CSV table of C-alpha atoms and ligand atoms in Angstrom, one decimal:
chain,number,residue,atom,x,y,z
A,1,MET,CA,95.7,204.7,40.9
A,2,ASN,CA,93.7,203.0,43.5
A,3,ASP,CA,94.7,204.6,46.7
A,4,HIS,CA,91.1,203.9,48.3
A,5,PRO,CA,90.0,200.8,47.0
A,6,ARG,CA,86.2,200.7,47.3
A,7,SER,CA,85.5,197.1,46.2
A,8,LEU,CA,87.4,194.1,45.1
A,9,HIS,CA,87.1,195.2,41.6
A,10,ASP,CA,89.1,198.3,42.6
A,11,THR,CA,91.9,196.1,44.4
A,12,PRO,CA,95.5,196.8,42.7
A,13,HIS,CA,96.1,193.5,41.1
A,14,ALA,CA,99.3,193.3,43.2
A,15,ALA,CA,97.1,192.4,46.1
A,16,VAL,CA,96.5,189.0,44.8
A,17,ASN,CA,99.1,186.6,43.4
A,18,ARG,CA,99.8,182.8,42.7
A,19,GLN,CA,99.7,182.4,46.2
A,20,THR,CA,96.3,183.3,46.6
A,21,PHE,CA,95.3,180.6,44.3
A,22,ASP,CA,96.2,178.1,46.7
A,23,THR,CA,94.1,179.7,49.4
A,24,VAL,CA,90.9,180.3,47.5
A,25,MET,CA,90.7,178.0,44.6
A,26,VAL,CA,89.4,174.5,44.3
A,27,PRO,CA,92.9,172.9,43.5
A,28,THR,CA,91.9,171.3,40.0
A,29,TYR,CA,94.7,173.3,38.2
A,30,ALA,CA,98.4,173.8,38.9
A,31,PRO,CA,99.0,177.2,37.3
A,32,ALA,CA,102.4,178.8,36.4
A,33,PRO,CA,104.1,181.2,39.1
A,34,LEU,CA,103.5,184.0,36.6
A,35,VAL,CA,99.9,185.8,36.8
A,36,PRO,CA,99.3,187.4,33.2
A,37,VAL,CA,97.6,190.7,33.4
A,38,ARG,CA,97.4,192.1,29.8
A,39,ALA,CA,98.0,190.9,26.2
A,40,LEU,CA,98.0,192.0,22.7
A,41,GLY,CA,98.5,189.7,19.5
A,42,LEU,CA,100.8,187.1,20.9
A,43,ASP,CA,102.7,189.4,23.4
A,44,LEU,CA,101.7,188.8,27.1
A,45,TRP,CA,102.6,190.6,30.3
A,46,ASP,CA,102.5,189.3,33.9
A,47,GLN,CA,101.9,191.3,37.3
A,48,SER,CA,105.6,192.1,37.4
A,49,GLY,CA,105.7,193.7,33.7
A,50,LYS,CA,107.7,190.7,32.3
A,51,GLN,CA,106.7,190.2,28.7
A,52,TYR,CA,106.2,186.6,27.1
A,53,LEU,CA,105.6,185.3,23.6
A,54,ASP,CA,102.5,183.3,23.8
A,55,PHE,CA,102.6,180.1,21.7
A,56,THR,CA,99.7,178.6,23.5
A,57,ALA,CA,96.7,180.6,22.4
A,58,GLY,CA,95.0,179.7,25.6
A,59,ILE,CA,95.1,176.1,24.4
A,60,ALA,CA,94.1,176.8,20.9
A,61,VAL,CA,91.5,179.3,21.9
A,62,THR,CA,92.8,182.9,21.1
A,63,SER,CA,93.6,182.0,17.4
A,64,LEU,CA,93.1,185.8,16.3
A,65,GLY,CA,95.5,186.9,19.1
A,66,HIS,CA,94.8,188.5,22.4
A,67,ALA,CA,92.5,191.8,22.1
A,68,HIS,CA,92.0,191.4,18.2
A,69,PRO,CA,90.6,194.6,17.3
A,70,ALA,CA,87.8,193.6,15.1
A,71,VAL,CA,86.6,190.9,17.9
A,72,VAL,CA,86.9,193.6,20.6
A,73,ASP,CA,84.7,195.6,18.4
A,74,ALA,CA,82.2,193.1,17.7
A,75,LEU,CA,82.0,192.3,21.6
A,76,CYS,CA,81.7,196.0,22.4
A,77,GLN,CA,79.0,196.8,20.2
A,78,GLN,CA,77.0,193.8,21.0
A,79,ALA,CA,77.4,194.4,24.8
A,80,SER,CA,75.5,197.8,24.3
A,81,GLN,CA,72.7,196.2,22.2
A,82,LEU,CA,71.5,192.9,24.0
A,83,TRP,CA,73.5,190.4,26.0
A,84,HIS,CA,71.1,187.7,26.9
A,85,LEU,CA,67.3,186.4,26.2
A,86,GLY,CA,66.8,182.8,27.0
A,87,ASN,CA,65.8,180.3,24.6
A,88,GLY,CA,62.1,181.7,24.3
A,89,TYR,CA,63.4,183.9,22.1
A,90,THR,CA,65.8,183.9,19.1
A,91,ASN,CA,68.3,186.7,18.1
A,92,GLU,CA,69.8,188.1,15.2
A,93,PRO,CA,73.5,187.2,16.0
A,94,VAL,CA,72.8,183.8,16.5
A,95,LEU,CA,70.7,183.3,13.1
A,96,LYS,CA,73.7,185.0,11.3
A,97,LEU,CA,76.2,182.7,12.9
A,98,ALA,CA,74.0,179.6,12.2
A,99,GLN,CA,73.8,180.9,8.6
A,100,ALA,CA,77.8,181.5,8.4
A,101,LEU,CA,78.5,177.9,9.5
A,102,THR,CA,76.1,176.2,7.7
A,103,ASP,CA,77.0,178.0,4.6
A,104,ALA,CA,80.7,177.2,5.3
A,105,THR,CA,80.3,173.5,6.2
A,106,PHE,CA,78.6,170.4,5.4
A,107,ALA,CA,76.0,171.0,7.9
A,108,GLU,CA,72.4,172.4,7.7
A,109,ARG,CA,71.7,172.8,11.4
A,110,ALA,CA,73.6,174.2,14.4
A,111,PHE,CA,73.1,173.8,18.0
A,112,PHE,CA,74.9,176.3,20.3
A,113,CYS,CA,76.2,176.0,24.0
A,114,ASN,CA,79.1,177.3,25.9
A,115,SER,CA,81.9,174.8,25.8
A,116,GLY,CA,83.6,171.7,23.9
A,117,ALA,CA,82.4,169.3,26.4
A,118,GLU,CA,78.9,170.6,26.0
A,119,ALA,CA,79.1,170.4,22.2
A,120,ASN,CA,80.3,166.7,22.5
A,121,GLU,CA,77.5,166.1,25.2
A,122,ALA,CA,74.9,167.3,22.8
A,123,ALA,CA,76.3,165.1,20.0
A,124,PHE,CA,76.5,162.0,22.1
A,125,LYS,CA,73.1,162.5,23.1
A,126,LEU,CA,71.8,163.3,19.7
A,127,ALA,CA,73.4,160.2,18.4
A,128,ARG,CA,71.8,157.9,21.2
A,129,LYS,CA,68.4,159.5,20.5
A,130,TYR,CA,68.6,159.3,16.5
A,131,ALA,CA,69.7,155.5,17.0
A,132,HIS,CA,66.9,154.6,19.5
A,133,GLU,CA,64.3,156.3,17.2
A,134,GLN,CA,65.5,154.9,14.3
A,135,ALA,CA,66.4,151.3,15.3
A,136,GLY,CA,65.3,151.1,19.1
A,137,PRO,CA,67.2,151.0,22.2
A,138,HIS,CA,69.6,148.2,21.5
A,139,LYS,CA,71.7,150.6,19.2
A,140,SER,CA,73.3,152.7,21.8
A,141,ARG,CA,77.0,151.4,21.8
A,142,ILE,CA,79.5,154.4,21.1
A,143,LEU,CA,83.0,153.8,19.9
A,144,SER,CA,85.9,156.3,20.7
A,145,CYS,CA,89.5,156.2,20.8
A,146,VAL,CA,92.1,155.3,23.1
A,147,ASN,CA,93.8,158.6,24.2
A,148,ALA,CA,90.8,160.8,22.9
A,149,PHE,CA,89.6,163.8,24.9
A,150,HIS,CA,86.3,165.0,24.4
A,151,GLY,CA,85.9,167.2,27.7
A,152,ARG,CA,85.3,166.8,31.6
A,153,THR,CA,81.5,166.1,31.9
A,154,LEU,CA,80.9,162.7,33.2
A,155,PHE,CA,79.6,161.6,29.8
A,156,THR,CA,82.4,163.1,28.0
A,157,VAL,CA,85.2,161.8,30.1
A,158,SER,CA,83.8,158.4,29.9
A,159,VAL,CA,83.8,158.6,26.0
A,160,GLY,CA,87.3,160.1,26.2
A,161,GLY,CA,90.1,157.6,26.1
A,162,GLN,CA,92.1,158.4,29.0
A,163,PRO,CA,91.3,156.5,32.2
A,164,LYS,CA,93.0,158.8,34.5
A,165,TYR,CA,90.0,161.3,33.9
A,166,THR,CA,87.4,158.8,35.1
A,167,GLU,CA,89.2,157.1,38.0
A,168,GLY,CA,87.2,157.8,41.2
A,169,PHE,CA,84.1,158.9,39.3
A,170,GLU,CA,82.2,155.9,38.9
A,171,PRO,CA,79.8,154.5,38.2
A,172,LEU,CA,80.3,155.7,34.7
A,173,PRO,CA,77.6,156.0,31.8
A,174,GLY,CA,77.7,152.4,30.1
A,175,ALA,CA,77.7,151.3,26.5
A,176,ILE,CA,81.0,153.1,25.5
A,177,PHE,CA,84.1,151.0,24.0
A,178,HIS,CA,87.5,152.3,23.1
A,179,ILE,CA,89.5,151.4,20.1
A,180,PRO,CA,93.1,152.2,19.4
A,181,PHE,CA,93.4,155.4,17.2
A,182,ASN,CA,94.3,154.9,13.6
A,183,ASP,CA,93.9,151.1,13.6
A,184,ILE,CA,91.3,150.0,11.0
A,185,ALA,CA,91.3,146.7,11.8
A,186,ALA,CA,90.3,147.3,15.5
A,187,ALA,CA,87.4,149.5,14.3
A,188,ARG,CA,86.2,146.9,11.8
A,189,ALA,CA,86.3,144.3,14.7
A,190,ALA,CA,84.4,146.5,17.0
A,191,ALA,CA,81.9,148.0,14.8
A,192,GLY,CA,78.4,146.3,14.6
A,193,ASP,CA,74.6,147.0,14.4
A,194,ASP,CA,74.4,148.0,18.2
A,195,VAL,CA,76.9,151.0,17.6
A,196,CYS,CA,75.1,154.3,17.4
A,197,ALA,CA,78.2,156.7,16.9
A,198,ILE,CA,81.8,156.4,16.4
A,199,VAL,CA,83.7,159.6,17.6
A,200,VAL,CA,87.1,160.8,16.6
A,201,GLU,CA,89.2,163.9,16.6
A,202,PRO,CA,90.7,164.2,13.2
A,203,VAL,CA,93.9,165.3,14.9
A,204,GLN,CA,94.1,164.3,18.6
A,205,GLY,CA,95.1,167.1,20.6
A,206,GLU,CA,95.5,166.3,24.2
A,207,GLY,CA,96.4,162.9,23.4
A,208,GLY,CA,99.7,163.9,21.9
A,209,VAL,CA,99.0,165.9,18.7
A,210,MET,CA,98.4,162.9,16.5
A,211,PRO,CA,96.7,163.4,13.2
A,212,ALA,CA,94.4,160.6,11.9
A,213,THR,CA,95.2,159.1,8.7
A,214,ARG,CA,93.0,159.7,5.6
A,215,GLU,CA,92.6,155.8,5.3
A,216,TYR,CA,91.3,155.7,8.8
A,217,LEU,CA,88.6,158.3,8.6
A,218,GLN,CA,87.6,156.9,5.5
A,219,ALA,CA,87.5,153.6,6.8
A,220,LEU,CA,85.2,154.8,9.8
A,221,ARG,CA,83.0,156.5,7.5
A,222,GLU,CA,82.4,153.4,5.6
A,223,LEU,CA,81.9,151.3,8.6
A,224,CYS,CA,79.2,153.9,9.8
A,225,ASP,CA,77.4,153.8,6.3
A,226,GLN,CA,77.5,150.0,6.7
A,227,THR,CA,75.9,149.9,10.2
A,228,GLY,CA,73.7,153.1,10.2
A,229,ALA,CA,76.1,154.6,13.1
A,230,LEU,CA,76.5,158.5,12.9
A,231,LEU,CA,80.4,159.7,12.5
A,232,ILE,CA,80.9,162.4,14.8
A,233,PHE,CA,84.2,164.5,14.4
A,234,ASP,CA,85.3,166.3,17.6
A,235,GLU,CA,87.1,169.4,16.0
A,236,VAL,CA,87.0,171.4,19.3
A,237,GLN,CA,90.7,171.8,19.1
A,238,CYS,CA,91.6,171.3,15.4
A,239,GLY,CA,88.6,173.1,14.0
A,240,VAL,CA,88.3,176.9,13.0
A,241,GLY,CA,91.4,177.2,10.8
A,242,ARG,CA,93.8,175.5,13.1
A,243,THR,CA,95.1,173.0,10.3
A,244,GLY,CA,94.8,175.5,7.5
A,245,ALA,CA,91.1,174.5,6.6
A,246,LEU,CA,88.3,176.1,8.5
A,247,TYR,CA,87.4,172.5,9.6
A,248,ALA,CA,90.1,169.6,9.3
A,249,TYR,CA,87.5,167.3,7.8
A,250,MET,CA,88.0,169.5,4.6
A,251,ASN,CA,91.6,168.6,4.6
A,252,TYR,CA,90.5,165.0,4.5
A,253,GLY,CA,87.6,164.9,2.2
A,254,VAL,CA,85.8,162.8,4.7
A,255,VAL,CA,82.6,164.2,5.8
A,256,PRO,CA,81.2,163.5,9.4
A,257,ASP,CA,77.4,163.3,10.4
A,258,ILE,CA,78.0,165.5,13.3
A,259,LEU,CA,81.0,167.9,14.0
A,260,THR,CA,81.8,169.7,17.2
A,261,THR,CA,83.5,173.0,17.5
A,262,ALA,CA,84.2,175.2,20.4
A,263,LYS,CA,87.5,176.7,21.7
A,264,ALA,CA,88.8,179.2,19.0
A,265,LEU,CA,85.2,179.7,17.8
A,266,GLY,CA,84.9,182.7,20.5
A,267,ASN,CA,88.6,183.5,20.5
A,268,GLY,CA,88.2,183.4,24.2
A,269,TYR,CA,84.5,184.4,24.6
A,270,PRO,CA,82.9,180.9,25.8
A,271,ILE,CA,80.7,179.2,22.9
A,272,GLY,CA,80.5,176.1,21.5
A,273,ALA,CA,78.3,174.5,18.6
A,274,MET,CA,77.2,171.1,17.3
A,275,LEU,CA,76.9,171.2,13.7
A,276,THR,CA,74.6,168.5,11.6
A,277,THR,CA,72.3,167.7,9.1
A,278,THR,CA,68.4,168.3,8.9
A,279,ALA,CA,67.5,164.6,8.8
A,280,ILE,CA,69.7,164.2,12.1
A,281,ALA,CA,68.8,167.4,13.7
A,282,ARG,CA,65.2,166.7,13.5
A,283,HIS,CA,65.6,164.0,16.3
A,284,PHE,CA,65.9,166.7,18.9
A,285,GLY,CA,62.6,168.3,19.4
A,286,PRO,CA,61.6,171.5,21.6
A,287,GLY,CA,62.6,170.4,25.2
A,288,SER,CA,64.7,167.4,24.2
A,289,HIS,CA,68.1,169.4,25.0
A,290,GLY,CA,69.2,173.0,25.8
A,291,THR,CA,71.2,175.3,27.8
A,292,THR,CA,70.5,178.7,29.3
A,293,TYR,CA,73.2,180.7,27.6
A,294,GLY,CA,73.4,178.6,24.3
A,295,GLY,CA,73.3,180.8,21.4
A,296,ASN,CA,73.2,184.3,23.5
A,297,PRO,CA,73.7,187.3,21.3
A,298,LEU,CA,76.9,188.3,23.0
A,299,ALA,CA,78.8,185.1,22.3
A,300,CYS,CA,77.2,184.5,18.5
A,301,ALA,CA,78.2,188.3,17.5
A,302,VAL,CA,81.9,187.6,18.5
A,303,ALA,CA,81.9,184.1,17.0
A,304,LEU,CA,80.5,185.5,13.9
A,305,GLN,CA,83.5,188.0,13.5
A,306,VAL,CA,85.8,185.2,14.1
A,307,ILE,CA,84.3,183.1,11.6
A,308,GLU,CA,84.3,186.0,9.0
A,309,THR,CA,87.8,186.9,9.8
A,310,ILE,CA,89.3,183.2,9.6
A,311,ASN,CA,87.4,181.8,6.7
A,312,THR,CA,89.0,183.6,3.8
A,313,PRO,CA,91.3,182.1,1.4
A,314,ALA,CA,94.0,184.6,2.4
A,315,PHE,CA,93.7,184.0,6.0
A,316,LEU,CA,93.9,180.2,5.6
A,317,GLY,CA,96.7,180.4,2.9
A,318,ARG,CA,98.7,182.1,5.6
A,319,VAL,CA,98.0,179.6,8.3
A,320,LYS,CA,99.5,177.2,6.0
A,321,GLU,CA,102.6,179.3,5.0
A,322,ALA,CA,103.4,180.0,8.9
A,323,SER,CA,102.8,176.1,9.6
A,324,ALA,CA,105.5,175.4,7.1
A,325,LEU,CA,107.8,177.9,8.8
A,326,LEU,CA,107.0,176.5,12.2
A,327,LEU,CA,107.6,172.9,11.1
A,328,GLN,CA,110.8,173.7,9.6
A,329,SER,CA,112.0,175.4,12.8
A,330,LEU,CA,110.9,172.5,15.0
A,331,GLU,CA,112.4,170.0,12.8
A,332,ALA,CA,115.8,171.9,12.9
A,333,ILE,CA,115.6,172.1,16.6
A,334,ALA,CA,114.9,168.5,16.8
A,335,ALA,CA,117.7,167.6,14.4
A,336,ASP,CA,120.2,169.7,16.7
A,337,TYR,CA,119.0,168.2,19.9
A,338,PRO,CA,118.6,164.6,19.1
A,339,GLN,CA,118.9,163.7,22.7
A,340,VAL,CA,115.8,165.5,23.7
A,341,PHE,CA,113.5,165.0,20.6
A,342,ALA,CA,112.8,162.1,18.4
A,343,SER,CA,110.5,163.6,16.0
A,344,VAL,CA,107.9,166.4,15.0
A,345,ARG,CA,104.2,165.7,14.1
A,346,GLY,CA,101.0,167.2,13.7
A,347,SER,CA,98.8,169.5,11.2
A,348,GLY,CA,98.6,173.4,10.5
A,349,LEU,CA,99.5,175.3,13.5
A,350,MET,CA,98.9,172.4,15.7
A,351,LEU,CA,102.5,170.7,16.2
A,352,GLY,CA,103.9,168.5,18.6
A,353,MET,CA,107.6,167.6,19.3
A,354,VAL,CA,107.8,164.1,20.6
A,355,LEU,CA,110.5,163.6,23.1
A,356,ALA,CA,113.4,161.1,22.7
A,357,ASP,CA,113.3,157.8,24.8
A,358,GLY,CA,116.1,159.3,27.0
A,359,PHE,CA,114.0,162.5,27.9
A,360,ARG,CA,110.6,160.6,28.2
A,361,GLY,CA,108.4,162.1,31.0
A,362,ARG,CA,110.0,165.6,31.0
A,363,ALA,CA,107.8,167.9,28.7
A,364,LYS,CA,106.8,169.8,31.7
A,365,GLU,CA,110.5,170.8,32.7
A,366,ILE,CA,111.0,171.7,29.1
A,367,SER,CA,107.8,174.2,29.0
A,368,LYS,CA,109.0,175.4,32.2
A,369,ALA,CA,112.3,176.3,31.0
A,370,ALA,CA,110.9,177.8,27.8
A,371,GLU,CA,108.7,180.1,30.0
A,372,ALA,CA,111.7,181.2,32.1
A,373,GLU,CA,113.0,182.5,28.7
A,374,GLY,CA,109.8,184.2,28.0
A,375,LEU,CA,108.2,181.5,25.7
A,376,MET,CA,104.9,180.0,26.6
A,377,VAL,CA,104.4,176.7,25.0
A,378,LEU,CA,102.1,173.7,25.9
A,379,ILE,CA,102.5,170.1,26.6
A,380,ALA,CA,100.4,166.9,25.5
A,381,GLY,CA,100.9,164.3,28.3
A,382,MET,CA,104.4,164.0,29.6
A,383,ASP,CA,106.2,163.1,26.3
A,384,VAL,CA,105.1,165.8,23.9
A,385,LEU,CA,105.8,169.6,23.7
A,386,ARG,CA,102.8,171.2,22.0
A,387,TYR,CA,102.8,174.4,19.8
A,388,LEU,CA,99.5,176.0,19.6
A,389,PRO,CA,100.3,179.8,18.5
A,390,ALA,CA,97.6,182.1,17.5
A,391,LEU,CA,97.0,181.9,13.6
A,392,ILE,CA,98.3,185.4,13.1
A,393,VAL,CA,101.7,184.6,14.3
A,394,SER,CA,104.4,186.2,12.3
A,395,ASP,CA,107.6,185.1,10.7
A,396,ALA,CA,109.5,187.1,13.0
A,397,GLN,CA,107.7,185.6,16.1
A,398,ILE,CA,108.3,182.0,14.8
A,399,VAL,CA,112.3,183.0,14.4
A,400,GLN,CA,111.9,184.6,18.1
A,401,ALA,CA,110.4,181.4,19.4
A,402,ASP,CA,113.0,179.3,17.9
A,403,GLY,CA,115.8,180.9,19.5
A,404,MET,CA,114.0,181.0,23.0
A,405,LEU,CA,113.4,177.3,22.8
A,406,ARG,CA,117.2,176.7,21.9
A,407,ALA,CA,118.1,178.9,24.8
A,408,ALA,CA,115.8,177.0,27.3
A,409,LEU,CA,117.2,173.6,26.0
A,410,ASP,CA,120.7,174.8,26.3
A,411,THR,CA,120.1,176.0,30.0
A,412,LEU,CA,118.3,172.6,30.8
A,413,LEU,CA,120.9,170.5,29.3
A,414,ALA,CA,123.7,172.6,31.1
A,415,SER,CA,122.1,171.9,34.5
A,416,ALA,CA,121.8,168.2,34.1
B,1,PLP,C1,89.3,171.1,24.8
B,1,PLP,C2,88.6,169.7,24.1
B,1,PLP,C3,87.3,169.5,24.5
B,1,PLP,C4,86.6,170.2,25.7
B,1,PLP,O1,86.3,171.5,25.6
B,1,PLP,P1,85.9,172.3,26.8
B,1,PLP,O2,85.6,173.7,26.3
B,1,PLP,O3,87.0,172.4,27.6
B,1,PLP,O4,84.7,171.6,27.5
B,1,PLP,C5,86.7,168.6,23.7
B,1,PLP,N1,87.5,168.0,22.7
B,1,PLP,C6,88.7,168.3,22.5
B,1,PLP,C7,89.1,167.5,21.2
B,1,PLP,C8,89.2,169.3,23.3
B,1,PLP,O5,90.5,169.7,22.7
């Protein structure tokens, strides 16, 4: 095809490989040995042509599968019309997307950015600004949960509850306090008039695929109402249909003041959003917050197509059906391999297999063995195998993945 490459773009892909990563990339990641080159739905092919079944969806991002035709179409159509303007101008896709998101949720206002971390950064800044203007600068403490994950900017890693992500980056932003997840008494003890926000993932993702209890989210709502703090739900991972509801808060019947969403919102095209009410949104004025790319027409046209595709009763009903089938499969595997797995937990198509005590710390080994069988799965920490397949996963693919994981476990146990 490319006998005479004229630029880097024309270089056949075999000219770069996994080893190239170690010579030209800042080593913030340790990627798998395979380099994917093409994907369709949940099927993916690497440089050597080997096929994989993708049950990671790019970490809960490509929820409509790879190269979904309606999303590709929305992208291509918008790409030939208008990509970018800057915030001195608004545009039709961003207004339509804001309308769709506010029609579909508790929210009345939307702010757009490019990632989950940026959506949370906006939420935390807005909560501080709101509290300072309503009550004064003493009201600035943020409560968040142990093991929470909110992104990688300095503010969001500091609010996140995993010390391994802040070590070495001190000094950190202050007035942040961590409480154990799902512990109502601890939340009550930590709450007070100096708290501006309580932030929580309705289903903790990176922290181990752990759903909040209804009582816990209700208690946080009450605490916020009593103290004037804002309740922030980080739905970056669990939102956009992942749990079988458009947003997980809808399953719980507990409404936040601010909701952050990203990941699946663009199905792989970078976009994030912070959703809130008019009364809270008015504490941000022109110039108080922003980002160059936020709300650009290209990202918004894609996200609008994603929301319109996912937010139908039929689509969300199918997510629940697929969830029940996958749960059944994982529970059967856990029962058949009790030396490996202790339990299965999660919500919708966000499921985790918790390792048994005798297998602690070995999640990565299992995911690598699965990959060798052609199944891509994630881990959440070293003790949980994490399943986040595209929401369009078929019954046949769930059965196929079941067989692949069993084969991987048999190989792993035989070599031990
Ligand atoms: C992934 C994630 C983030 C960060 O999103 P980025 O797009 O990587 O910045 C924040 N919160 C949760 C719950 C996430 O899963």
